[in-house]
mmCIF file of C-alpha atoms in Angstrom:
data_model
loop_
_atom_site.group_PDB
_atom_site.id
_atom_site.type_symbol
_atom_site.label_atom_id
_atom_site.label_comp_id
_atom_site.label_asym_id
_atom_site.label_seq_id
_atom_site.Cartn_x
_atom_site.Cartn_y
_atom_site.Cartn_z
ATOM 1 C CA MET A 24 31.291 150.220 100.734
ATOM 2 C CA ALA A 25 28.129 148.684 102.032
ATOM 3 C CA PHE A 26 26.272 151.115 104.276
ATOM 4 C CA ASP A 27 25.992 150.002 107.906
ATOM 5 C CA TYR A 28 22.264 150.346 108.585
ATOM 6 C CA GLU A 29 22.430 148.165 111.708
ATOM 7 C CA LYS A 30 24.019 151.044 113.599
ATOM 8 C CA TYR A 31 20.646 152.831 113.551
ATOM 9 C CA ILE A 32 18.303 149.844 113.878
ATOM 10 C CA ARG A 33 17.098 148.483 117.188
ATOM 11 C CA PRO A 34 18.658 145.066 117.814
ATOM 12 C CA GLY A 35 16.502 142.075 116.925
ATOM 13 C CA LYS A 36 13.884 144.104 115.028
ATOM 14 C CA LEU A 37 14.656 142.798 111.528
ATOM 15 C CA PRO A 38 13.131 141.336 109.414
ATOM 16 C CA HIS A 39 10.407 143.992 109.452
ATOM 17 C CA ILE A 40 6.662 143.308 109.080
ATOM 18 C CA TRP A 41 6.232 144.999 105.676
ATOM 19 C CA CYS A 42 5.105 142.784 102.796
ATOM 20 C CA PRO A 43 7.557 141.514 100.153
ATOM 21 C CA GLY A 44 8.296 144.420 97.809
ATOM 22 C CA CYS A 45 6.760 147.131 100.003
ATOM 23 C CA GLY A 46 8.622 150.386 99.393
ATOM 24 C CA HIS A 47 8.530 151.494 103.021
ATOM 25 C CA GLY A 48 11.779 149.592 103.619
ATOM 26 C CA ILE A 49 13.451 151.562 100.810
ATOM 27 C CA VAL A 50 12.274 154.816 102.410
ATOM 28 C CA MET A 51 13.478 153.690 105.839
ATOM 29 C CA LYS A 52 16.934 153.049 104.385
ATOM 30 C CA GLY A 53 16.897 156.485 102.752
ATOM 31 C CA LEU A 54 15.903 158.090 106.057
ATOM 32 C CA ILE A 55 18.733 156.314 107.898
ATOM 33 C CA ARG A 56 21.285 157.392 105.266
ATOM 34 C CA ALA A 57 19.992 160.979 105.452
ATOM 35 C CA ILE A 58 20.289 161.110 109.246
ATOM 36 C CA ASP A 59 23.793 159.650 108.975
ATOM 37 C CA LYS A 60 24.774 162.255 106.340
ATOM 38 C CA CYS A 61 23.478 165.072 108.559
ATOM 39 C CA GLY A 62 25.506 163.656 111.460
ATOM 40 C CA LEU A 63 22.547 163.864 113.842
ATOM 41 C CA SER A 64 22.899 162.320 117.288
ATOM 42 C CA LYS A 65 20.472 159.554 118.230
ATOM 43 C CA ASN A 66 19.578 161.324 121.468
ATOM 44 C CA ARG A 67 18.781 164.637 119.803
ATOM 45 C CA THR A 68 16.607 163.243 116.993
ATOM 46 C CA ALA A 69 12.911 162.434 117.362
ATOM 47 C CA ILE A 70 10.851 160.468 114.852
ATOM 48 C CA ILE A 71 7.100 160.589 115.264
ATOM 49 C CA SER A 72 4.411 158.658 113.428
ATOM 50 C CA GLY A 73 0.685 158.053 113.484
ATOM 51 C CA ILE A 74 -0.953 154.739 112.607
ATOM 52 C CA GLY A 75 -0.546 152.604 109.506
ATOM 53 C CA CYS A 76 1.996 150.503 107.672
ATOM 54 C CA ALA A 77 4.358 153.437 107.111
ATOM 55 C CA SER A 78 3.879 154.522 110.710
ATOM 56 C CA ARG A 79 5.472 151.289 111.918
ATOM 57 C CA LEU A 80 8.822 152.749 110.851
ATOM 58 C CA PRO A 81 9.764 154.398 114.202
ATOM 59 C CA GLY A 82 9.542 150.996 115.899
ATOM 60 C CA TYR A 83 12.628 149.819 114.004
ATOM 61 C CA VAL A 84 14.946 152.798 114.247
ATOM 62 C CA ASP A 85 17.035 153.593 117.300
ATOM 63 C CA PHE A 86 16.112 157.244 117.966
ATOM 64 C CA ASN A 87 13.631 158.940 120.286
ATOM 65 C CA THR A 88 10.459 157.656 118.688
ATOM 66 C CA VAL A 89 6.765 158.127 119.354
ATOM 67 C CA HIS A 90 3.988 156.054 117.807
ATOM 68 C CA THR A 91 0.928 158.240 118.280
ATOM 69 C CA ALA A 92 -2.788 158.323 117.474
ATOM 70 C CA HIS A 93 -3.989 158.019 113.879
ATOM 71 C CA GLY A 94 -3.148 161.164 111.911
ATOM 72 C CA ARG A 95 -1.799 163.030 114.934
ATOM 73 C CA ALA A 96 1.938 162.782 114.227
ATOM 74 C CA ALA A 97 2.143 166.489 113.288
ATOM 75 C CA ALA A 98 0.321 167.514 116.480
ATOM 76 C CA PHE A 99 2.628 165.517 118.771
ATOM 77 C CA ALA A 100 5.676 166.660 116.780
ATOM 78 C CA THR A 101 4.624 170.321 117.173
ATOM 79 C CA GLY A 102 4.446 169.830 120.938
ATOM 80 C CA MET A 103 7.864 168.185 121.085
ATOM 81 C CA LYS A 104 9.486 170.856 118.928
ATOM 82 C CA MET A 105 7.946 173.670 121.006
ATOM 83 C CA ALA A 106 9.121 172.053 124.255
ATOM 84 C CA ASP A 107 12.672 171.570 122.953
ATOM 85 C CA PRO A 108 13.394 173.644 119.825
ATOM 86 C CA GLY A 109 16.940 172.248 119.601
ATOM 87 C CA LEU A 110 15.633 168.772 118.852
ATOM 88 C CA THR A 111 15.587 167.565 115.223
ATOM 89 C CA VAL A 112 12.010 166.409 114.726
ATOM 90 C CA LEU A 113 10.880 164.218 111.841
ATOM 91 C CA CYS A 114 7.412 162.862 111.156
ATOM 92 C CA VAL A 115 6.760 159.793 109.051
ATOM 93 C CA GLY A 116 3.473 158.381 107.850
ATOM 94 C CA GLY A 117 1.395 157.287 104.942
ATOM 95 C CA ASP A 118 -0.993 159.173 102.676
ATOM 96 C CA GLY A 119 -4.123 158.152 104.591
ATOM 97 C CA ASP A 120 -2.583 158.984 107.953
ATOM 98 C CA GLY A 121 -1.030 162.256 106.790
ATOM 99 C CA VAL A 122 -3.564 163.936 104.542
ATOM 100 C CA ALA A 123 -6.890 162.215 105.255
ATOM 101 C CA ILE A 124 -7.263 161.388 108.932
ATOM 102 C CA GLY A 125 -4.498 163.793 109.886
ATOM 103 C CA GLY A 126 -5.223 166.326 107.140
ATOM 104 C CA ASN A 127 -6.175 169.046 109.584
ATOM 105 C CA HIS A 128 -3.020 168.691 111.672
ATOM 106 C CA PHE A 129 -0.939 168.488 108.528
ATOM 107 C CA ILE A 130 -2.176 171.721 106.953
ATOM 108 C CA HIS A 131 -1.872 173.656 110.213
ATOM 109 C CA ALA A 132 1.685 172.420 110.774
ATOM 110 C CA CYS A 133 2.388 173.667 107.202
ATOM 111 C CA ARG A 134 0.749 177.009 107.998
ATOM 112 C CA ARG A 135 2.802 177.543 111.177
ATOM 113 C CA ASN A 136 6.047 176.732 109.352
ATOM 114 C CA ILE A 137 7.430 174.943 112.398
ATOM 115 C CA ASP A 138 10.873 173.371 111.822
ATOM 116 C CA ILE A 139 9.769 169.764 111.296
ATOM 117 C CA THR A 140 10.485 167.433 108.361
ATOM 118 C CA TYR A 141 7.398 165.449 107.369
ATOM 119 C CA ILE A 142 7.999 162.372 105.185
ATOM 120 C CA ILE A 143 4.838 161.105 103.533
ATOM 121 C CA MET A 144 4.997 157.644 101.998
ATOM 122 C CA ASN A 145 2.221 157.847 99.445
ATOM 123 C CA ASN A 146 1.218 154.312 98.442
ATOM 124 C CA HIS A 147 -2.261 155.365 97.263
ATOM 125 C CA ILE A 148 -4.132 153.206 99.769
ATOM 126 C CA TYR A 149 -4.814 152.326 103.411
ATOM 127 C CA GLY A 150 -2.694 149.171 103.416
ATOM 128 C CA MET A 151 -2.830 148.037 107.020
ATOM 129 C CA THR A 152 -6.562 148.297 107.621
ATOM 130 C CA GLY A 153 -7.629 146.268 104.593
ATOM 131 C CA GLY A 154 -7.013 148.268 101.429
ATOM 132 C CA GLN A 155 -9.620 151.017 101.713
ATOM 133 C CA PHE A 156 -9.260 153.906 99.243
ATOM 134 C CA SER A 157 -7.487 157.038 100.450
ATOM 135 C CA PRO A 158 -7.590 160.580 99.041
ATOM 136 C CA CYS A 159 -4.496 159.604 97.045
ATOM 137 C CA THR A 160 -6.039 156.559 95.334
ATOM 138 C CA PRO A 161 -6.039 157.402 91.614
ATOM 139 C CA THR A 162 -9.419 158.150 90.011
ATOM 140 C CA ASP A 163 -10.873 154.890 88.661
ATOM 141 C CA GLY A 164 -8.414 152.922 90.831
ATOM 142 C CA PHE A 165 -9.664 149.891 92.709
ATOM 143 C CA ALA A 166 -9.622 149.466 96.459
ATOM 144 C CA SER A 167 -11.598 147.248 98.838
ATOM 145 C CA THR A 168 -14.117 150.086 99.323
ATOM 146 C CA THR A 169 -14.197 151.124 95.650
ATOM 147 C CA PRO A 170 -14.900 147.769 93.944
ATOM 148 C CA TYR A 171 -16.239 149.551 90.830
ATOM 149 C CA GLY A 172 -13.410 152.096 90.626
ATOM 150 C CA ASN A 173 -12.740 155.248 92.614
ATOM 151 C CA PRO A 174 -14.945 158.174 91.507
ATOM 152 C CA ASP A 175 -12.998 160.775 93.559
ATOM 153 C CA PRO A 176 -10.358 163.181 92.287
ATOM 154 C CA VAL A 177 -6.909 162.819 93.858
ATOM 155 C CA PHE A 178 -5.164 165.003 96.435
ATOM 156 C CA ASP A 179 -1.889 166.473 95.167
ATOM 157 C CA ILE A 180 0.043 166.368 98.450
ATOM 158 C CA ALA A 181 2.801 168.695 97.238
ATOM 159 C CA LYS A 182 0.356 171.375 96.037
ATOM 160 C CA LEU A 183 -1.650 171.016 99.249
ATOM 161 C CA ALA A 184 1.497 171.569 101.325
ATOM 162 C CA ILE A 185 2.585 174.571 99.236
ATOM 163 C CA GLY A 186 -0.904 176.072 99.459
ATOM 164 C CA ALA A 187 -1.015 175.565 103.217
ATOM 165 C CA GLY A 188 2.311 177.379 103.686
ATOM 166 C CA ALA A 189 5.047 174.721 103.883
ATOM 167 C CA THR A 190 8.378 176.317 102.950
ATOM 168 C CA PHE A 191 10.121 173.232 101.533
ATOM 169 C CA VAL A 192 8.273 170.730 99.372
ATOM 170 C CA ALA A 193 9.915 167.888 97.447
ATOM 171 C CA ARG A 194 8.759 164.728 95.745
ATOM 172 C CA THR A 195 10.448 161.545 94.666
ATOM 173 C CA THR A 196 9.600 157.849 94.318
ATOM 174 C CA ALA A 197 10.767 154.619 95.910
ATOM 175 C CA TYR A 198 12.299 153.660 92.551
ATOM 176 C CA HIS A 199 14.604 156.701 92.752
ATOM 177 C CA ALA A 200 16.188 155.348 95.931
ATOM 178 C CA ASN A 201 19.316 157.475 95.746
ATOM 179 C CA GLN A 202 17.185 160.655 95.604
ATOM 180 C CA ILE A 203 15.349 159.810 98.836
ATOM 181 C CA ASP A 204 18.242 160.535 101.187
ATOM 182 C CA LYS A 205 19.216 163.673 99.238
ATOM 183 C CA MET A 206 15.696 165.105 99.563
ATOM 184 C CA ILE A 207 15.490 164.237 103.265
ATOM 185 C CA VAL A 208 18.900 165.856 103.928
ATOM 186 C CA GLU A 209 17.672 169.057 102.214
ATOM 187 C CA GLY A 210 14.460 168.873 104.233
ATOM 188 C CA ILE A 211 16.272 168.460 107.547
ATOM 189 C CA GLN A 212 18.671 171.317 106.757
ATOM 190 C CA HIS A 213 15.834 173.642 105.711
ATOM 191 C CA LYS A 214 14.633 175.882 108.543
ATOM 192 C CA GLY A 215 10.866 175.568 108.474
ATOM 193 C CA PHE A 216 8.227 172.959 107.685
ATOM 194 C CA SER A 217 9.531 170.530 105.060
ATOM 195 C CA VAL A 218 7.304 168.062 103.270
ATOM 196 C CA ILE A 219 8.844 165.189 101.325
ATOM 197 C CA GLU A 220 6.342 163.113 99.413
ATOM 198 C CA ILE A 221 7.705 159.729 98.384
ATOM 199 C CA LEU A 222 5.569 157.748 95.959
ATOM 200 C CA ASP A 223 5.632 154.234 97.209
ATOM 201 C CA CYS A 224 4.413 150.828 96.075
ATOM 202 C CA CYS A 225 1.880 148.706 97.928
ATOM 203 C CA PRO A 226 1.870 145.421 95.997
ATOM 204 C CA THR A 227 -0.490 143.669 98.428
ATOM 205 C CA SER A 228 -3.405 146.063 98.873
ATOM 206 C CA TYR A 229 -3.077 148.319 95.822
ATOM 207 C CA GLY A 230 -1.080 146.361 93.234
ATOM 208 C CA ARG A 231 -3.126 143.171 93.280
ATOM 209 C CA ARG A 232 -6.419 145.030 92.880
ATOM 210 C CA ASN A 233 -5.108 147.215 90.060
ATOM 211 C CA LYS A 234 -3.680 144.610 87.709
ATOM 212 C CA PHE A 235 -0.030 145.064 88.560
ATOM 213 C CA ARG A 236 1.538 141.635 88.289
ATOM 214 C CA SER A 237 4.406 142.487 90.606
ATOM 215 C CA VAL A 238 5.991 145.270 92.584
ATOM 216 C CA VAL A 239 8.616 145.535 89.837
ATOM 217 C CA GLU A 240 5.881 146.551 87.400
ATOM 218 C CA MET A 241 4.722 149.255 89.852
ATOM 219 C CA MET A 242 8.259 150.589 90.232
ATOM 220 C CA LYS A 243 8.772 150.585 86.454
ATOM 221 C CA GLN A 244 5.625 152.680 86.115
ATOM 222 C CA HIS A 245 7.064 155.239 88.554
ATOM 223 C CA LYS A 246 10.297 155.215 86.562
ATOM 224 C CA GLU A 247 8.431 155.921 83.316
ATOM 225 C CA LEU A 248 6.126 158.598 84.745
ATOM 226 C CA ALA A 249 8.747 160.533 86.699
ATOM 227 C CA VAL A 250 9.818 163.864 85.198
ATOM 228 C CA PRO A 251 12.502 165.943 86.951
ATOM 229 C CA VAL A 252 11.304 169.422 87.878
ATOM 230 C CA THR A 253 13.807 171.094 85.518
ATOM 231 C CA ALA A 254 12.545 169.061 82.533
ATOM 232 C CA ALA A 255 8.930 169.664 83.575
ATOM 233 C CA ALA A 256 9.459 173.444 83.362
ATOM 234 C CA LYS A 257 9.970 173.084 79.593
ATOM 235 C CA MET A 258 6.892 170.888 79.058
ATOM 236 C CA THR A 259 3.289 171.912 78.363
ATOM 237 C CA PRO A 260 0.501 171.114 80.862
ATOM 238 C CA GLU A 261 -0.897 168.599 78.333
ATOM 239 C CA ASP A 262 2.425 166.739 78.191
ATOM 240 C CA LEU A 263 2.600 166.692 81.982
ATOM 241 C CA GLN A 264 -0.834 165.086 82.332
ATOM 242 C CA GLY A 265 -0.459 161.961 84.462
ATOM 243 C CA LYS A 266 3.280 162.492 85.024
ATOM 244 C CA ILE A 267 5.002 162.590 88.398
ATOM 245 C CA ILE A 268 7.118 165.717 88.806
ATOM 246 C CA THR A 269 10.094 164.891 91.024
ATOM 247 C CA GLY A 270 12.668 167.067 92.746
ATOM 248 C CA ILE A 271 12.451 170.148 94.949
ATOM 249 C CA LEU A 272 9.141 171.714 93.946
ATOM 250 C CA HIS A 273 9.115 174.664 96.318
ATOM 251 C CA GLN A 274 11.529 176.361 98.691
ATOM 252 C CA GLU A 275 11.262 179.747 100.382
ATOM 253 C CA GLU A 276 12.355 181.514 103.555
ATOM 254 C CA LYS A 277 9.684 182.489 106.058
ATOM 255 C CA PRO A 278 9.747 183.112 109.834
ATOM 256 C CA GLU A 279 9.913 179.850 111.763
ATOM 257 C CA TYR A 280 7.273 179.208 114.412
ATOM 258 C CA CYS A 281 9.478 178.406 117.465
ATOM 259 C CA GLU A 282 11.524 181.558 116.841
ATOM 260 C CA GLN A 283 8.390 183.660 116.403
ATOM 261 C CA TYR A 284 7.011 182.253 119.636
ATOM 262 C CA ALA A 285 10.258 182.955 121.524
ATOM 263 C CA ARG A 286 10.174 186.533 120.196
ATOM 264 C CA LEU A 287 6.616 186.930 121.449
ATOM 265 C CA ILE A 288 7.607 185.680 124.913
ATOM 266 C CA ASP A 289 10.529 188.153 125.026
ATOM 267 C CA LYS A 290 8.238 191.005 123.940
ATOM 268 C CA VAL A 291 5.580 190.252 126.539
ATOM 269 C CA GLN A 292 8.174 189.737 129.299
ATOM 270 C CA ALA A 293 9.754 193.113 128.433
ATOM 271 C CA GLN A 294 6.342 194.797 128.550
ATOM 272 C CA THR A 295 5.362 193.266 131.868
ATOM 273 C CA ALA A 296 8.779 193.556 133.557
ATOM 274 C CA GLY A 297 8.576 195.537 136.770
ATOM 275 C CA LYS A 298 4.781 195.540 136.804
ATOM 276 C CA GLY A 299 4.477 192.442 138.993
ATOM 277 C CA MET B 9 39.603 146.161 90.978
ATOM 278 C CA GLY B 10 38.593 142.705 92.076
ATOM 279 C CA ILE B 11 35.242 140.982 92.059
ATOM 280 C CA PRO B 12 32.966 142.592 94.662
ATOM 281 C CA LYS B 13 31.617 140.576 97.560
ATOM 282 C CA ILE B 14 27.817 140.483 97.480
ATOM 283 C CA GLU B 15 26.209 139.208 100.645
ATOM 284 C CA ILE B 16 22.556 138.141 100.745
ATOM 285 C CA ILE B 17 21.103 137.765 104.208
ATOM 286 C CA GLU B 18 18.662 134.928 103.548
ATOM 287 C CA LYS B 19 16.652 135.262 106.716
ATOM 288 C CA TYR B 20 15.765 138.872 105.739
ATOM 289 C CA CYS B 21 15.056 138.224 102.026
ATOM 290 C CA LYS B 22 11.325 138.014 101.274
ATOM 291 C CA GLY B 23 11.733 137.237 97.577
ATOM 292 C CA CYS B 24 10.265 140.433 96.076
ATOM 293 C CA SER B 25 12.792 140.172 93.176
ATOM 294 C CA ILE B 26 13.370 143.951 92.950
ATOM 295 C CA CYS B 27 17.161 143.401 93.057
ATOM 296 C CA VAL B 28 17.042 140.740 90.332
ATOM 297 C CA GLU B 29 14.860 142.785 87.959
ATOM 298 C CA PHE B 30 16.732 146.069 88.291
ATOM 299 C CA CYS B 31 20.278 144.668 88.195
ATOM 300 C CA PRO B 32 21.764 146.039 84.937
ATOM 301 C CA THR B 33 24.082 143.034 84.456
ATOM 302 C CA GLN B 34 21.951 140.097 85.722
ATOM 303 C CA VAL B 35 24.268 139.304 88.590
ATOM 304 C CA LEU B 36 21.379 138.042 90.701
ATOM 305 C CA GLN B 37 18.724 135.411 90.104
ATOM 306 C CA MET B 38 15.711 134.173 92.024
ATOM 307 C CA ASP B 39 15.951 130.727 93.576
ATOM 308 C CA GLY B 40 12.419 130.106 94.777
ATOM 309 C CA PHE B 41 11.712 132.918 97.226
ATOM 310 C CA VAL B 42 15.321 133.918 97.815
ATOM 311 C CA ALA B 43 17.671 135.985 95.633
ATOM 312 C CA ARG B 44 21.037 134.410 94.830
ATOM 313 C CA VAL B 45 24.296 135.736 93.407
ATOM 314 C CA VAL B 46 24.969 133.859 90.176
ATOM 315 C CA LYS B 47 27.414 136.070 88.238
ATOM 316 C CA PRO B 48 29.469 138.134 90.719
ATOM 317 C CA GLU B 49 32.137 138.740 88.061
ATOM 318 C CA ALA B 50 29.608 140.773 86.007
ATOM 319 C CA CYS B 51 28.901 143.199 88.872
ATOM 320 C CA ILE B 52 29.617 146.839 88.002
ATOM 321 C CA LYS B 53 29.244 147.998 91.639
ATOM 322 C CA CYS B 54 26.358 150.350 90.878
ATOM 323 C CA MET B 55 24.976 149.466 94.347
ATOM 324 C CA GLN B 56 21.385 149.718 93.088
ATOM 325 C CA CYS B 57 20.434 146.319 94.556
ATOM 326 C CA GLU B 58 21.651 147.375 97.984
ATOM 327 C CA LEU B 59 19.861 150.738 97.695
ATOM 328 C CA ARG B 60 16.552 149.267 96.521
ATOM 329 C CA CYS B 61 16.336 146.157 98.692
ATOM 330 C CA PRO B 62 13.392 146.984 100.991
ATOM 331 C CA ASP B 63 14.390 144.252 103.444
ATOM 332 C CA PHE B 64 18.000 145.197 104.306
ATOM 333 C CA ALA B 65 18.975 141.823 102.819
ATOM 334 C CA ILE B 66 21.771 142.776 100.373
ATOM 335 C CA LYS B 67 25.186 144.178 101.112
ATOM 336 C CA VAL B 68 27.708 144.941 98.398
ATOM 337 C CA TYR B 69 31.361 145.292 99.356
ATOM 338 C CA PRO B 70 33.077 146.724 96.243
ATOM 339 C CA GLU B 71 36.496 145.351 97.245
#
């Protein structure tokens, strides 16, 4: 049966502004299916974004949404979660917004292990602002600001999140559309900071400059490079060179920040009781 | 099991051709900048076109 996406989309908002073939629409559909599967109420779900193509997503979906300053989605989300820990808080954004301009907020949200699900749509470029290279632009890749090829090494968002202390880290691609909602459901259900990196296609700003003839070619490349985490465990580091490992890469239980904070308040109130 | 109903919402379709290229049985075809259903009887109801359409433009009703 066709899935009824309209139930979760603000009336009159479609068609969206994303370019033909842009994977953000595929991710948005995955996010809607995941929220539907989790049975979350519209009034008790908040979706927060920064600035960028991917960050336009909250404008279309009918939840409590905040479109914040560039890179500051995690900071605003932390505030909302602290003010109302019962709220389901999700952040969405691109690679430039999440790990470059908002890199500081991102790693500290990971460190605190606050119960937020952060969905990063990694399309390897700053699409909206004119195709500048981001920390996720592949080495030797072309962008408007790297006309001779990008000399920089690439950020591995999943490893960065694990290193910074996130307790759930998963990766998939826009090609693997049926995995997107599964990963997001796991992320929402996990108590702690969940990072879901979704490798996305930007045919306009990245594809055209990097000799991809169409978005289909970009998606086929993701299909060929993707290796499930179970298969990757049996492969040598040389074989995994240049591959995209997909699946749940890391999951652990650690104290959650809102609960820790509530415990601290209880402790201090008990200590100071009767002293006033 | 009858032939599924495949609906293409033309005003949403931007002509990226993802659905056409990834359809395992070539049910869809591009007609300029819009995808069209040309062989509904070949549809195996895998729903991949509906899942991958970035523009919310395809709906597949298996029955």
